[in-house]
Amino acid sequence: MHPERFESWLTVGTHGLYCRPGGFHIDPHSAVNRAVITHAHSDHARAGHDHVLATRETLALMKARLGSAANLGTQALGYGETLQVGDVTVRLVPAGHVLGSAQVVIEWRGRRVVISGDYKRSADPTNPPFELVPCDLFVTEATFALPVFSHGDAKGEVAKLLKSLKQFSERAHVVGVYGLGKCQRLIALLREAGYAEPIYLHGALAACCQIYESFGVELGALKPATGAKREELKGAIVLAPPSAIADRWSRRMPDALTAFASGWMRVRARARLRGIELPLVISDHADWRELTRTIAQTGAHEVWVTHGREDALLHHVQSTGRQGRALALIGREDEES
Ligand SMILES: [Zn+2]
Ligand SMILES: [Zn+2]
């Protein structure tokens, strides 16, 4: 192992990315002895690890979603705290993606590696903002790594939803949201925009909202959509997982108008395919500009790209004089976007 040859001590094996001098995996896609988890989305936080190190928020979300965060033991690390793990030091810093989401900062023999996990740079009232950490090697996500992806301002999208609500005041506005992150961010953005009415939730969304609230994120009045009177739901906002908006569940809503909050809504064909009347471009991932700007700001001379559209970003990295490498990690489909 040589500190300057990152691939000699940060390896990609059958379980995913592994830090040899630390003796742990980062977001492994199958069960391992020691895992450091960036955040609780299912493509990063799998069940069955013996030991898990993560933020307190991520551990709570893993417990709620997986039944337990680890078989043998968990260790919570707060943002900015440093911990010695094996021969390396580990620090978790905010990634701005969802509650508890962290970049993993690993230092070994004078070299610093930052593993971004999923991240975004735009404002999110439910999360501390992404913190830039200068490093030698930056391992970045690439979910929206094409120049065509530009997410724009989420507040403008929320204004569109509120305008539609005024215009079609008899229709239930059923908005597809991912259960962890997008749901709570959309609620918080609606509250910031002055929307004070109760927001109705599909049953699958309640648990994560409660965890956000338990960590001090205020979401205002939330009510279960199931059991609510039809009259009550006219002109109301109803949030549901993406899978529920197309099925019978949403047909029970009075004259449902379907919306979907996702970075993918930039691609109009996707919205049409799903039969979405009101696409809302709201993403919890960095867009092309944020990805390329962040890479430059870290000062890293080596960049590893994972988790999405590697090719374009890899080309960008190499054309700006940095060493680039595509990490083919399996099991990285976007659960959330
Ligand atoms: Zn994620
Ligand atoms: Zn992800």
Short mmCIF file of N, CA, C and O and ligand atoms in Angstrom, two decimals, residues 39 43-44 118 285 307 336, ligand 2:
data_model
loop_
_atom_site.label_atom_id
_atom_site.label_comp_id
_atom_site.label_asym_id
_atom_site.label_seq_id
_atom_site.Cartn_x
_atom_site.Cartn_y
_atom_site.Cartn_z
N HIS A 39 -25.55 7.46 3.87
CA HIS A 39 -26.93 7.87 4.15
C HIS A 39 -27.86 6.68 3.98
O HIS A 39 -27.45 5.62 3.49
N ASP A 43 -29.93 2.09 -1.74
CA ASP A 43 -28.80 1.69 -2.58
C ASP A 43 -27.46 1.95 -1.89
O ASP A 43 -26.41 1.59 -2.39
N HIS A 44 -27.50 2.55 -0.71
CA HIS A 44 -26.28 2.79 0.07
C HIS A 44 -26.30 2.05 1.41
O HIS A 44 -25.26 1.63 1.90
N ASP A 118 -24.17 10.52 -2.05
CA ASP A 118 -25.02 11.38 -2.88
C ASP A 118 -24.98 12.77 -2.26
O ASP A 118 -24.97 12.91 -1.03
N HIS A 285 -29.99 15.61 -5.86
CA HIS A 285 -28.64 15.32 -6.36
C HIS A 285 -28.08 16.57 -7.04
O HIS A 285 -28.83 17.40 -7.55
N HIS A 307 -21.80 5.62 -9.65
CA HIS A 307 -23.17 5.86 -9.32
C HIS A 307 -23.89 6.69 -10.37
O HIS A 307 -24.38 7.79 -10.10
N GLU A 336 -33.85 7.24 -5.29
CA GLU A 336 -34.34 8.57 -4.99
C GLU A 336 -33.70 9.50 -5.99
O GLU A 336 -32.64 9.23 -6.47
ZN ZN B 2 -27.65 6.93 -4.29
#
